[in-house]
mmCIF file of C-alpha atoms in Angstrom:
data_model
loop_
_atom_site.group_PDB
_atom_site.id
_atom_site.type_symbol
_atom_site.label_atom_id
_atom_site.label_comp_id
_atom_site.label_asym_id
_atom_site.label_seq_id
_atom_site.Cartn_x
_atom_site.Cartn_y
_atom_site.Cartn_z
ATOM 1 C CA MET A 1 -29.283 13.004 9.906
ATOM 2 C CA ILE A 2 -29.338 10.012 12.246
ATOM 3 C CA LYS A 3 -26.648 9.968 14.934
ATOM 4 C CA LEU A 4 -25.519 6.444 15.723
ATOM 5 C CA LYS A 5 -23.992 5.503 19.048
ATOM 6 C CA TYR A 6 -20.943 3.381 19.933
ATOM 7 C CA LEU A 7 -19.288 3.708 16.523
ATOM 8 C CA ALA A 8 -15.846 4.366 17.989
ATOM 9 C CA GLN A 9 -15.543 0.755 19.136
ATOM 10 C CA PHE A 10 -15.478 -0.342 15.506
ATOM 11 C CA LEU A 11 -12.591 1.873 14.446
ATOM 12 C CA MET A 12 -9.357 -0.078 14.165
ATOM 13 C CA PHE A 13 -5.891 1.338 14.708
ATOM 14 C CA CYS A 14 -3.096 -0.748 13.259
ATOM 15 C CA TRP A 15 -0.002 -0.109 15.401
ATOM 16 C CA SER A 16 2.333 -2.089 13.148
ATOM 17 C CA THR A 17 1.348 -0.037 10.089
ATOM 18 C CA PHE A 18 1.649 3.230 12.036
ATOM 19 C CA ALA A 19 5.050 2.280 13.503
ATOM 20 C CA ALA A 20 6.526 1.063 10.208
ATOM 21 C CA GLY A 21 9.119 3.523 8.933
ATOM 22 C CA LYS A 22 9.349 5.361 12.247
ATOM 23 C CA ILE A 23 12.126 5.624 14.802
ATOM 24 C CA PHE A 24 11.098 6.341 18.401
ATOM 25 C CA THR A 25 13.802 8.032 20.502
ATOM 26 C CA VAL A 26 13.560 8.265 24.296
ATOM 27 C CA THR A 27 13.265 11.792 25.706
ATOM 28 C CA GLY A 28 12.257 10.912 29.274
ATOM 29 C CA ILE A 29 11.224 8.186 31.728
ATOM 30 C CA ARG A 30 8.886 8.743 34.668
ATOM 31 C CA PRO A 31 6.616 6.804 37.036
ATOM 32 C CA TRP A 32 3.102 5.949 35.852
ATOM 33 C CA THR A 33 0.535 6.247 38.649
ATOM 34 C CA ASP A 34 -3.219 5.851 38.842
ATOM 35 C CA TYR A 35 -4.802 9.307 38.698
ATOM 36 C CA GLN A 36 -7.296 8.718 41.516
ATOM 37 C CA SER A 37 -5.609 6.244 43.870
ATOM 38 C CA LYS A 38 -2.039 7.440 43.208
ATOM 39 C CA GLN A 39 -0.981 3.758 43.186
ATOM 40 C CA PRO A 40 1.988 2.931 40.931
ATOM 41 C CA LEU A 41 1.047 1.244 37.638
ATOM 42 C CA GLY A 42 4.444 1.124 35.979
ATOM 43 C CA TRP A 43 6.488 3.520 33.887
ATOM 44 C CA ILE A 44 5.925 6.085 31.161
ATOM 45 C CA VAL A 45 8.588 6.275 28.484
ATOM 46 C CA ASP A 46 8.314 9.554 26.593
ATOM 47 C CA VAL A 47 9.584 9.423 23.019
ATOM 48 C CA ALA A 48 9.920 11.621 19.977
ATOM 49 C CA ILE A 49 9.498 10.350 16.441
ATOM 50 C CA THR A 50 12.944 11.036 14.994
ATOM 51 C CA ALA A 51 12.375 9.405 11.608
ATOM 52 C CA ASP A 52 9.089 9.081 9.754
ATOM 53 C CA LYS A 53 9.047 7.424 6.356
ATOM 54 C CA THR A 54 5.315 6.656 6.493
ATOM 55 C CA PRO A 55 3.502 7.382 3.191
ATOM 56 C CA TYR A 56 0.580 9.474 4.504
ATOM 57 C CA LYS A 57 -2.469 10.338 2.407
ATOM 58 C CA HIS A 58 -2.606 14.118 2.069
ATOM 59 C CA LYS A 59 -5.210 16.506 0.747
ATOM 60 C CA ASP A 60 -4.299 18.248 -2.507
ATOM 61 C CA GLY A 61 -1.317 20.543 -2.045
ATOM 62 C CA GLU A 62 -0.769 19.470 1.564
ATOM 63 C CA THR A 63 2.364 17.862 2.967
ATOM 64 C CA GLY A 64 3.276 16.708 6.440
ATOM 65 C CA SER A 65 4.370 13.924 8.725
ATOM 66 C CA ASN A 66 4.654 13.100 12.411
ATOM 67 C CA LEU A 67 8.383 13.798 12.448
ATOM 68 C CA TYR A 68 9.434 15.199 15.856
ATOM 69 C CA GLU A 69 5.976 14.635 17.347
ATOM 70 C CA LYS A 70 5.984 13.236 20.883
ATOM 71 C CA LEU A 71 4.124 10.309 22.396
ATOM 72 C CA SER A 72 4.333 8.163 25.516
ATOM 73 C CA PHE A 73 4.539 4.424 26.013
ATOM 74 C CA LYS A 74 2.949 3.270 29.284
ATOM 75 C CA CYS A 75 4.542 0.016 30.403
ATOM 76 C CA VAL A 76 4.356 -2.257 33.431
ATOM 77 C CA LYS A 77 8.010 -3.352 33.462
ATOM 78 C CA GLN A 78 10.672 -0.878 34.480
ATOM 79 C CA PRO A 79 12.502 0.101 31.302
ATOM 80 C CA THR A 80 16.185 -0.658 30.881
ATOM 81 C CA VAL A 81 16.644 2.039 28.245
ATOM 82 C CA GLY A 82 17.948 5.573 28.534
ATOM 83 C CA ILE A 83 17.651 9.033 27.059
ATOM 84 C CA SER A 84 18.444 9.098 23.304
ATOM 85 C CA ASP A 85 17.982 5.326 22.900
ATOM 86 C CA GLU A 86 15.957 4.181 19.892
ATOM 87 C CA VAL A 87 13.170 1.948 21.208
ATOM 88 C CA VAL A 88 10.043 -0.015 20.379
ATOM 89 C CA PRO A 89 7.126 -1.010 22.612
ATOM 90 C CA VAL A 90 6.563 -4.730 23.290
ATOM 91 C CA ASN A 91 2.983 -5.931 22.670
ATOM 92 C CA PRO A 92 1.572 -2.424 22.246
ATOM 93 C CA VAL A 93 -2.139 -1.704 22.442
ATOM 94 C CA ALA A 94 -2.842 1.678 20.877
ATOM 95 C CA THR A 95 -6.068 3.626 21.292
ATOM 96 C CA ILE A 96 -7.083 6.789 19.458
ATOM 97 C CA TYR A 97 -9.018 9.324 21.532
ATOM 98 C CA GLY A 98 -9.940 13.001 21.771
ATOM 99 C CA ASP A 99 -12.506 15.309 20.235
ATOM 100 C CA TYR A 100 -10.668 15.318 16.916
ATOM 101 C CA ARG A 101 -9.411 11.712 17.198
ATOM 102 C CA ASN A 102 -5.833 13.005 17.069
ATOM 103 C CA ASN A 103 -4.504 11.703 20.403
ATOM 104 C CA LEU A 104 -2.882 8.308 20.808
ATOM 105 C CA SER A 105 -2.584 6.248 23.986
ATOM 106 C CA VAL A 106 -0.054 3.402 23.841
ATOM 107 C CA LYS A 107 0.106 0.779 26.607
ATOM 108 C CA CYS A 108 2.639 -2.026 26.353
ATOM 109 C CA ASP A 109 4.322 -4.801 28.333
ATOM 110 C CA ALA A 110 7.779 -3.237 28.077
ATOM 111 C CA VAL A 111 9.951 -0.890 26.050
ATOM 112 C CA VAL A 112 13.135 -2.323 24.547
ATOM 113 C CA LEU A 113 15.981 -1.180 22.324
ATOM 114 C CA ALA A 114 14.943 -1.134 18.682
ATOM 115 C CA SER A 115 18.111 -3.018 17.796
ATOM 116 C CA ALA A 116 16.802 -5.987 19.847
ATOM 117 C CA VAL A 117 13.606 -6.315 17.784
ATOM 118 C CA THR A 118 13.178 -7.026 14.095
ATOM 119 C CA ALA A 119 9.672 -5.632 13.558
ATOM 120 C CA PRO A 120 7.086 -3.911 15.761
ATOM 121 C CA ALA A 121 4.077 -6.038 16.555
ATOM 122 C CA GLY A 122 1.027 -5.388 18.602
ATOM 123 C CA LYS A 123 -2.612 -5.744 19.262
ATOM 124 C CA GLU A 124 -4.993 -3.440 17.499
ATOM 125 C CA LYS A 125 -7.702 -1.511 19.257
ATOM 126 C CA ASN A 126 -9.971 1.413 18.348
#
């Protein structure tokens, strides 16, 4: 079997499709700093998925969703949201990573109340 290199850069992750049918609820807000330099980069808004109506493709006999799973939005602007607020990221860029491709990194310009936005939009990246 031939092992090709650099294939991951051709995988696309569609944030708007992933986010459709989901509600993201704030569970925490903390500073985002560069790991090496310790310089501030912005803010991390931790969220839980508190509603997930996404129609996932399952293997036979399997069921599941991402309900109550946690993820973080890394944003440059200081958020004006609080714990328990339902939010969406503004101009998200999501990247899948990890050995099993089951981790998601989401960087965005800001995080705003979901009630202020009609539909999530974003840039797509592997």
